[in-house]
Short mmCIF file of C-alpha atoms in Angstrom, two decimals:
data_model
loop_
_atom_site.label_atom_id
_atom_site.label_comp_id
_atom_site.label_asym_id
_atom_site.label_seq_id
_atom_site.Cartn_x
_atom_site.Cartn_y
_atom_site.Cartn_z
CA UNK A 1 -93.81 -136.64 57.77
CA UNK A 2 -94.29 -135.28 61.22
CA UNK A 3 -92.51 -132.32 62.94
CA UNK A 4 -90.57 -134.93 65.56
CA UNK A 5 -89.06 -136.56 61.61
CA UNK A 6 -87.05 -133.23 60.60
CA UNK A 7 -83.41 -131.91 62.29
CA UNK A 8 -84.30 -129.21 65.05
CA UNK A 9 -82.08 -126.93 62.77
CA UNK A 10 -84.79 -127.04 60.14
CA UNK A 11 -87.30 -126.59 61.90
CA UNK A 12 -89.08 -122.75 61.68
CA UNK A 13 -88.62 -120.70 64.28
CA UNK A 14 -91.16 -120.27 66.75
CA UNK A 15 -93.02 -117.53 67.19
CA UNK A 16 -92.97 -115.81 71.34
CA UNK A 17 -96.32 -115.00 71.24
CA UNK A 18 -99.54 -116.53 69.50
CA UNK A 19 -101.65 -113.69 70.58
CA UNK A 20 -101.90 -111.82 74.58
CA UNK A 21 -104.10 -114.02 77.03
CA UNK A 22 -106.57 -112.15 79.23
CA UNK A 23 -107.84 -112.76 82.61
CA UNK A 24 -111.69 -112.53 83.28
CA UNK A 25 -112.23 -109.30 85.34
CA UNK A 26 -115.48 -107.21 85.78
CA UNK A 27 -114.72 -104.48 82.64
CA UNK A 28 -114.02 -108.50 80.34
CA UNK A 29 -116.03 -110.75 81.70
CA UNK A 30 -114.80 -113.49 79.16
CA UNK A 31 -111.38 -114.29 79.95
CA UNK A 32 -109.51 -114.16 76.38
CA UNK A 33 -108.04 -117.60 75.32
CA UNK A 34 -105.37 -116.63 72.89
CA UNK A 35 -104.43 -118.44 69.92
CA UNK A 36 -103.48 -122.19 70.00
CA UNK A 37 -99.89 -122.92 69.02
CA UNK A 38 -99.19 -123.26 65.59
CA UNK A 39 -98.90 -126.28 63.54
CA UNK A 40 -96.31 -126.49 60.95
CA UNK A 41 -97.34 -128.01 57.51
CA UNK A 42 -94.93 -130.91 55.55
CA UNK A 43 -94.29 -128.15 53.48
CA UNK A 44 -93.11 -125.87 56.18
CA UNK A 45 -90.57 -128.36 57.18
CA UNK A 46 -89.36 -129.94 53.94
CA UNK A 47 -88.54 -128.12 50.72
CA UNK A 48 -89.17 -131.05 48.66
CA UNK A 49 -92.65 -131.51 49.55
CA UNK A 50 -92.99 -127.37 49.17
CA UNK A 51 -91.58 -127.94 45.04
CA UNK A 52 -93.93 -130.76 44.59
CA UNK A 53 -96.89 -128.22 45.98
CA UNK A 54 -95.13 -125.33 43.95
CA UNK A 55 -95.09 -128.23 40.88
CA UNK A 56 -99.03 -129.15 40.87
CA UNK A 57 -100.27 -125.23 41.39
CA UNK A 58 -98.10 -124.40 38.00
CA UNK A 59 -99.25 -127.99 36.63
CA UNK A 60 -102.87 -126.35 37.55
CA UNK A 61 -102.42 -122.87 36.05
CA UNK A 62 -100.67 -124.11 32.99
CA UNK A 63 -103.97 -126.83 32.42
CA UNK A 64 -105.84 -123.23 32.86
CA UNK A 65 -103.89 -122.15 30.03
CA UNK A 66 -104.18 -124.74 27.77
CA UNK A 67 -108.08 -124.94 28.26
CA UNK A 68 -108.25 -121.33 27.11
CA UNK A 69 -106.59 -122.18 24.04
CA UNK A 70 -108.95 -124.98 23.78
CA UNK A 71 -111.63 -122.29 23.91
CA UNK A 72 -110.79 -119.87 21.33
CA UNK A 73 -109.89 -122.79 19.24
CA UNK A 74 -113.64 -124.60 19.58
CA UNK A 75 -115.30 -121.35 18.86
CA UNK A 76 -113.25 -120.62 15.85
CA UNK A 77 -112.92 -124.35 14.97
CA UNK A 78 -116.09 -126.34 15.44
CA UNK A 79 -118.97 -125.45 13.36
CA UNK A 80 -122.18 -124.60 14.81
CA UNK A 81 -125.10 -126.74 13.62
CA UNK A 82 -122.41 -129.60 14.28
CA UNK A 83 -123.82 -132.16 17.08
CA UNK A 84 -122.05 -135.04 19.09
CA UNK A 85 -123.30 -138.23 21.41
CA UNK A 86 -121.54 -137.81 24.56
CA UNK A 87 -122.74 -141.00 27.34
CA UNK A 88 -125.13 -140.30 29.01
CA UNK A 89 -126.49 -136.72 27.91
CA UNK A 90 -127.19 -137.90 24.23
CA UNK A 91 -126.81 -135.96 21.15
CA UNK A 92 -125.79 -132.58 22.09
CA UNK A 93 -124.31 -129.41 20.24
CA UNK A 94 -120.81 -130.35 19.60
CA UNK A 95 -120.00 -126.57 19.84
CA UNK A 96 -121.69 -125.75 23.81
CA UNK A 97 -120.40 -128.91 24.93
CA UNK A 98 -116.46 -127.69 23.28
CA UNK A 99 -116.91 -124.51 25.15
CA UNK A 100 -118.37 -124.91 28.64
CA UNK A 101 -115.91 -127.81 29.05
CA UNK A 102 -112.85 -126.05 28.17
CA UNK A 103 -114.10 -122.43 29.85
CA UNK A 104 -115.06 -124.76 33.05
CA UNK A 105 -111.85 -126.69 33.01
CA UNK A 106 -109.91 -123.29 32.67
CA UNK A 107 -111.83 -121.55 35.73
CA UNK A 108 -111.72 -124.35 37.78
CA UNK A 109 -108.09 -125.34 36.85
CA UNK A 110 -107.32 -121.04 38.32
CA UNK A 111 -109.31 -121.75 41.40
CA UNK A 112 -108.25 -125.07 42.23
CA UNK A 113 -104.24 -123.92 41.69
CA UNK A 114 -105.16 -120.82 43.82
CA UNK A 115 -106.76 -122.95 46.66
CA UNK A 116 -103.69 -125.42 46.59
CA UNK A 117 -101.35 -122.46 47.04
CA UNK A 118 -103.05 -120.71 49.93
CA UNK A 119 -103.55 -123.72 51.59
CA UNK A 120 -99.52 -125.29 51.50
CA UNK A 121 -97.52 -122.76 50.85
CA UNK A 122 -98.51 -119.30 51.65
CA UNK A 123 -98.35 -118.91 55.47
CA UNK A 124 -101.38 -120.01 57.55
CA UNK A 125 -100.29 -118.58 60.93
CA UNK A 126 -103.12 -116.81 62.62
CA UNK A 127 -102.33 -113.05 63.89
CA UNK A 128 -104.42 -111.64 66.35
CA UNK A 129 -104.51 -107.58 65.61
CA UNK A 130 -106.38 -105.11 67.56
CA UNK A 131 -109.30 -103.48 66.55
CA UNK A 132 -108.50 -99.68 65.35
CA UNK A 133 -110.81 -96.59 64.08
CA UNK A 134 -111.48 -96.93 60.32
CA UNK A 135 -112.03 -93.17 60.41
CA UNK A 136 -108.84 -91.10 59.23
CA UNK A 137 -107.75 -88.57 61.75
CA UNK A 138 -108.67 -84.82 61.37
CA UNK A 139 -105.02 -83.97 60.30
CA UNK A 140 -105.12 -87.07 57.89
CA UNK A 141 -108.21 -85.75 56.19
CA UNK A 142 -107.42 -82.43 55.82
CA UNK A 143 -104.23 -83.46 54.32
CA UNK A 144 -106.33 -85.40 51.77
CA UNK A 145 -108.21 -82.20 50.93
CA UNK A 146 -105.10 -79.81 50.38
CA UNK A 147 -102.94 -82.77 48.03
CA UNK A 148 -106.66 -83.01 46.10
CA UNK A 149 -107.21 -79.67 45.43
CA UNK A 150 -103.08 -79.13 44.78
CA UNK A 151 -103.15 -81.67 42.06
CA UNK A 152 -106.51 -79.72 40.46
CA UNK A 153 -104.44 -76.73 40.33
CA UNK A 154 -101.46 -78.41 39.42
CA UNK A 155 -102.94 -80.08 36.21
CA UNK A 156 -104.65 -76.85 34.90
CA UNK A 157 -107.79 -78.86 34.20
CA UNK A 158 -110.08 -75.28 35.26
CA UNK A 159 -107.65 -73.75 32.65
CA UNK A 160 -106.86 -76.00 29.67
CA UNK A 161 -110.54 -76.79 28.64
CA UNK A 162 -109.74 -78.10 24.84
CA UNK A 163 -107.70 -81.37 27.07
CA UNK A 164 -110.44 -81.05 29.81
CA UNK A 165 -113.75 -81.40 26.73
CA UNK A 166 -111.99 -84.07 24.65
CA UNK A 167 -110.78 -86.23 27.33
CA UNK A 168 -114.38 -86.58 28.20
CA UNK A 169 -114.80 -86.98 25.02
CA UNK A 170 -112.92 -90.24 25.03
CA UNK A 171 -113.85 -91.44 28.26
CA UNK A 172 -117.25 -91.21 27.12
CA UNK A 173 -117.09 -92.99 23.60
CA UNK A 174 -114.32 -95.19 24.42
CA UNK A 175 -117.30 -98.02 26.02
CA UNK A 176 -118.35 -97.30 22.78
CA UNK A 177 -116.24 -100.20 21.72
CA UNK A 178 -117.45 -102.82 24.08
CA UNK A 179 -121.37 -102.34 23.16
CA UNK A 180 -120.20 -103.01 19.12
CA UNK A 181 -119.08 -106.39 20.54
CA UNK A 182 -122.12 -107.30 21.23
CA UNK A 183 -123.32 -107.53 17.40
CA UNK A 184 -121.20 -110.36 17.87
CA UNK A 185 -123.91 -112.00 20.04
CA UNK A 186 -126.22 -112.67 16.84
CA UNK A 187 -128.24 -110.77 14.24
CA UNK A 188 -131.24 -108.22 15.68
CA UNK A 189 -134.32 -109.62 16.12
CA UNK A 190 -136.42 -107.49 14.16
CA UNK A 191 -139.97 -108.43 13.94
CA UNK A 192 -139.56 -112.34 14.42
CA UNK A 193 -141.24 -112.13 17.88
CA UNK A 194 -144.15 -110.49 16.18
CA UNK A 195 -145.08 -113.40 13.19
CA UNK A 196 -145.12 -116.84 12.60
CA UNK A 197 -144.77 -119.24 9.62
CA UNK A 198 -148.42 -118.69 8.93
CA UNK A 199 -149.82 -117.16 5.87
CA UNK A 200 -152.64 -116.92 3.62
CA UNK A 201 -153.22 -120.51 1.71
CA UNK A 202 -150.95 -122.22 4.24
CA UNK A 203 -152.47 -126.10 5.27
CA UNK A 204 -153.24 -127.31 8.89
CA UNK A 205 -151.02 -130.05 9.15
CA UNK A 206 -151.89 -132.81 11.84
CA UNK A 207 -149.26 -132.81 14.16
CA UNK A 208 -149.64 -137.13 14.99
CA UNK A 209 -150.46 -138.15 11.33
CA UNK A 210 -148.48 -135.04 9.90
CA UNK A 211 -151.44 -135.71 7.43
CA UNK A 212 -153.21 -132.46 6.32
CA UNK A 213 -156.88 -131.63 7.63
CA UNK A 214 -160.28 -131.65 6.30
CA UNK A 215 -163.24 -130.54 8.32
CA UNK A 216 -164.12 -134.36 8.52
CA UNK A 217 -161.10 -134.85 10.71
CA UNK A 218 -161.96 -132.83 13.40
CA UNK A 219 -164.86 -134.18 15.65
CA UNK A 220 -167.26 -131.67 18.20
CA UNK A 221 -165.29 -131.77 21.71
CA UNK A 222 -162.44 -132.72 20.29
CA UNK A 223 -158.41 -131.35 20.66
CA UNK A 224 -156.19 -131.79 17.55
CA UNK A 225 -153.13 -129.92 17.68
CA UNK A 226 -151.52 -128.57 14.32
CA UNK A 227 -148.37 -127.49 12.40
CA UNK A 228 -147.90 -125.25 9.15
CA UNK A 229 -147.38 -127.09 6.34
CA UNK A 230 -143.43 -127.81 5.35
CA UNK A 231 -142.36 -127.54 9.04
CA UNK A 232 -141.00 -130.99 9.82
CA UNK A 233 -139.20 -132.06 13.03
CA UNK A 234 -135.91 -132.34 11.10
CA UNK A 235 -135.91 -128.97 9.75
CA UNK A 236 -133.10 -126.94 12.15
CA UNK A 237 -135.41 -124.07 13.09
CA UNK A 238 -138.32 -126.56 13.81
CA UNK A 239 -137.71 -125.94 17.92
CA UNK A 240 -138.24 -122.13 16.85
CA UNK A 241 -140.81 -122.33 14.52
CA UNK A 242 -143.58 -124.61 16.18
CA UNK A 243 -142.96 -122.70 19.68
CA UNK A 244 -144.68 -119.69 18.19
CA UNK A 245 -147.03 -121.78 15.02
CA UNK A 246 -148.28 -124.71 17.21
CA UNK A 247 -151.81 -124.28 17.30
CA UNK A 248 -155.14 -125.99 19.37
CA UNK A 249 -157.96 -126.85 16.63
CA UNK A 250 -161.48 -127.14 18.54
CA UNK A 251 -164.77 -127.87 17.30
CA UNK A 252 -167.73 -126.13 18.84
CA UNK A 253 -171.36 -126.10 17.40
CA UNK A 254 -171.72 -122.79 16.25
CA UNK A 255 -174.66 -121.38 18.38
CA UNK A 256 -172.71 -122.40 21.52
CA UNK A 257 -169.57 -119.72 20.27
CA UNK A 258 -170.33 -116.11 21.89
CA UNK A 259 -167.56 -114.08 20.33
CA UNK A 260 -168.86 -112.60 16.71
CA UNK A 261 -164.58 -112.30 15.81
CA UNK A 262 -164.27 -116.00 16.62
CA UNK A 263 -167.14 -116.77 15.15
CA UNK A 264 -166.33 -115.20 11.63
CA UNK A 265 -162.58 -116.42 12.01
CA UNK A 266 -163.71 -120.26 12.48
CA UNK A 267 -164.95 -122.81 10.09
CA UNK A 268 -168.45 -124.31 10.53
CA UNK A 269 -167.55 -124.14 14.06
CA UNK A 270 -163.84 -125.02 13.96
CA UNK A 271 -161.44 -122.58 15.40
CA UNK A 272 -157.85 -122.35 15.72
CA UNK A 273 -155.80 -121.13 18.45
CA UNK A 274 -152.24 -120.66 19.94
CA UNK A 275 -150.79 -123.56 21.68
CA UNK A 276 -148.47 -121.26 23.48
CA UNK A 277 -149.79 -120.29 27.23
CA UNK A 278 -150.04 -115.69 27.55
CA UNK A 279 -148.11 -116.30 30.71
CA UNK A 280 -144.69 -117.92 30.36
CA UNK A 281 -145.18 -119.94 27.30
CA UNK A 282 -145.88 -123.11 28.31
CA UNK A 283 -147.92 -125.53 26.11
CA UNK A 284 -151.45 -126.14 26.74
CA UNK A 285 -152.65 -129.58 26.22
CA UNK A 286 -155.88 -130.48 28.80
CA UNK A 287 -159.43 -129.52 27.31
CA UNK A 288 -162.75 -130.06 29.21
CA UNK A 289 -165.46 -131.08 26.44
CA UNK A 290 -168.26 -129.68 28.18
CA UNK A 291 -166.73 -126.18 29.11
CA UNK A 292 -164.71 -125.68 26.29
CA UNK A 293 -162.44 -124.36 28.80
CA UNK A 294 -158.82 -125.48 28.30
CA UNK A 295 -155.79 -125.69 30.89
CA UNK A 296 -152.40 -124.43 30.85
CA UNK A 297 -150.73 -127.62 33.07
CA UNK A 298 -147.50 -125.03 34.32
CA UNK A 299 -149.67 -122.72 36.46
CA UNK A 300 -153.46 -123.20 35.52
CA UNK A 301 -154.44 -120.32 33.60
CA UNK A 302 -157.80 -121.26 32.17
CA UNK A 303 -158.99 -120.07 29.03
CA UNK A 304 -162.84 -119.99 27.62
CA UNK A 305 -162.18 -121.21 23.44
CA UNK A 306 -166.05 -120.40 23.33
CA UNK A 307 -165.34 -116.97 23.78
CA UNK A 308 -162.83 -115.56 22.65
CA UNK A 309 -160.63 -117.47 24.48
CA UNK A 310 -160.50 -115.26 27.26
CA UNK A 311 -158.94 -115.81 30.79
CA UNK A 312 -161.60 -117.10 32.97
CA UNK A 313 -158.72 -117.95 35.98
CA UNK A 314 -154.92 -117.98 36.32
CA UNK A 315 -152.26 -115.52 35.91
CA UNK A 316 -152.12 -114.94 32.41
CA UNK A 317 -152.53 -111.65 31.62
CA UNK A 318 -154.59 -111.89 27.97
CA UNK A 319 -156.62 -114.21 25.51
CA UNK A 320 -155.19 -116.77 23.13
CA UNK A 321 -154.20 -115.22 19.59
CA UNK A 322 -156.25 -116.61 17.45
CA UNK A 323 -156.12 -117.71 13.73
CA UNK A 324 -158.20 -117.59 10.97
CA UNK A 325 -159.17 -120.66 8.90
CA UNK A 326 -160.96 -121.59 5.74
CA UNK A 327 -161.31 -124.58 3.16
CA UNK A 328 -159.18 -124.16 0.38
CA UNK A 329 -160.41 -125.59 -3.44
CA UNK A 330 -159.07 -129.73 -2.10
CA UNK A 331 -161.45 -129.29 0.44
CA UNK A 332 -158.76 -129.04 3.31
CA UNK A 333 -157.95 -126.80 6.49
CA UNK A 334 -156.23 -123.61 5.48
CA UNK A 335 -154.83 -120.54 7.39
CA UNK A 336 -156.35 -116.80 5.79
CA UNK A 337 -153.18 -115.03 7.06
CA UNK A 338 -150.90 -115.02 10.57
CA UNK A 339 -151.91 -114.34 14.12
CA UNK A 340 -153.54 -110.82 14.63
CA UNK A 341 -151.16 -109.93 17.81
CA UNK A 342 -147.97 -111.65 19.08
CA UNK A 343 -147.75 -115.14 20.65
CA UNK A 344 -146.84 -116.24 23.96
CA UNK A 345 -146.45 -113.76 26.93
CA UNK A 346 -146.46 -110.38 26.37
CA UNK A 347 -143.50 -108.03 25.98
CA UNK A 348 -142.38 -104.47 25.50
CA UNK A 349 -143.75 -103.92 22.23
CA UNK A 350 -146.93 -105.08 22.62
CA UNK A 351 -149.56 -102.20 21.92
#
């Protein structure tokens, strides 16, 4: 529906002016254009299209609404180890998917509704306004000052010092309330970042036959990567268990390892280390035979597992934790304890 479509009555009336046109003169060279003549929406000029806008912003605000309550419900709801298939993502956690859809739906559902408002029914003239001083005047100011310093006086604040100390009192505890909400986020970490599943007597479990080891298995200039015995993939903490036990078992001849710790820590030349890269965790996976050097594939730190598995090249900023083995009384690959230090990249409580 066009302007030419509605009675002249009902039409809005025009404004005189859309803004002063200037003439080019040498103090403005650039002659000023003014504003171009304003365009009236459908909704300017017919109510009913103005209620069906007013209709789909509420429509919009109210879907807000009831995604909210879809929120609170999900988290209260929908249990948290529960998972769901949802085409083409796969099997995801029923309870992330519940809650970023309805906490999406409900922001998007507020700006959408906003949008639609500004843009049909609040008024999209354009006013041209002058440029002013941001700076208050000197009489402004000092008027400031005077009502500033009246209403110190005026509320005895200087005087009254028991409603002075415990109102700062509660300002100052009252945030107090917000950081307790935060226990809400999950339990303390404690020490988890500091151990692993290993322990003394625990097996090296082949992580491709999920067989346990015996010497035999493991060949010079070979890679075998390991688990702990009793972590299997469809245990719910596996993710979080192998990303700090998943370990690189290497055999070297004996004379050709130069660390005495290593040395002592391995069996007849096999020795265990972290998986986990020292710089942002990645997984390390490519050995060179030869070297005995192995790769981290994310950003090539290299690491020397004949001594000590030191940094040789890359960013990572210390050796490979590494853990102690022995043959336990069925002849197979056991751990003598946990890693010495943390695994992974370092943190704050490291040292």
């Amino acid at each position: 529906m066009s302007s030419q479509d509605i009675p002249e009555e009902n039409l809005p009336a025009e404004q005189d002016a859309h803004g002063a046109v200037g003439v080019a003169d040498d103090k403005n060279p650039f002659a000023d254009p003014g504003l171009p003549p304003h365009e009236h929406r459908v909704q300017d000029i017919d109510e009913r299209a103005a209620r069906r806008s007013e209709r789909t912003v509420a429509m919009l605000f109210t879907v807000s609404m009831l995604a909210t309550v879809g929120f609170i419900a999900s988290y209260v709801g929908i249990p948290h180890d529960k998972s769901i298939f949802v085409f083409p993502i796969g099997h995801i956690n029923a309870l992330n998917f519940a809650l970023g859809l309805t906490l999406g739906l409900a922001l998007f559902a507020i700006g959408a509704g906003a949008v639609h408002w500004a843009r049909t029914l609040m008024s999209d003239e354009e006013i041209a306004d002058e440029r002013h001083p941001i700076e208050a005047s000197p009489e402004v100011r000092e008027k400031v000052h005077a009502d500033f310093k009246q209403g110190a006086k005026e509320s005895a604040l200087g005087r009254r010092k028991l409603i002075r100390n415990t109102m700062f009192g509660a300002l100052a505890l009252f945030p107090l309330s917000g950081v307790m909400l935060l226990r809400d986020l999950g339990p303390l970490p404690g020490t988890k970042l500091r151990h692993t599943m290993w322990r003394k007597g625990l097996q090296l479990v082949n992580m491709n036959t999920n067989e346990p080891l015996r010497p035999s298995d493991v060949a010079v200039g070979s890679l075998t990567f390991a688990k702990p015995e009793g972590l299997e993939e469809h245990d719910e903490e596996f993710q979080t268990e192998i990303a700090k036990a998943a370990l690189m078992i290497i055999r070297i001849q004996p004379d050709n390892i130069k660390d005495k710790r290593e040395l002592e820590w391995s069996h007849e030349g096999i020795v265990a280390y972290s998986k986990i890269c020292t710089h942002v965790g990645c997984p390390i996976s490519l050995y060179e035979q030869q070297t005995h050097h192995v790769l981290c594939p994310c950003h090539q730190s290299t690491f020397d597992l004949s001594d000590g598995a030191r940094v040789i090249f890359g960013p990572a900023g210390h050796a490979l934790p590494q853990l102690r083995i022995g043959v336990n009384d069925q002849g197979y690959l056991e751990a003598l304890g946990d890693f010495d230090e943390p695994v992974g990249p370092a943190f704050w409580e490291r040292g």
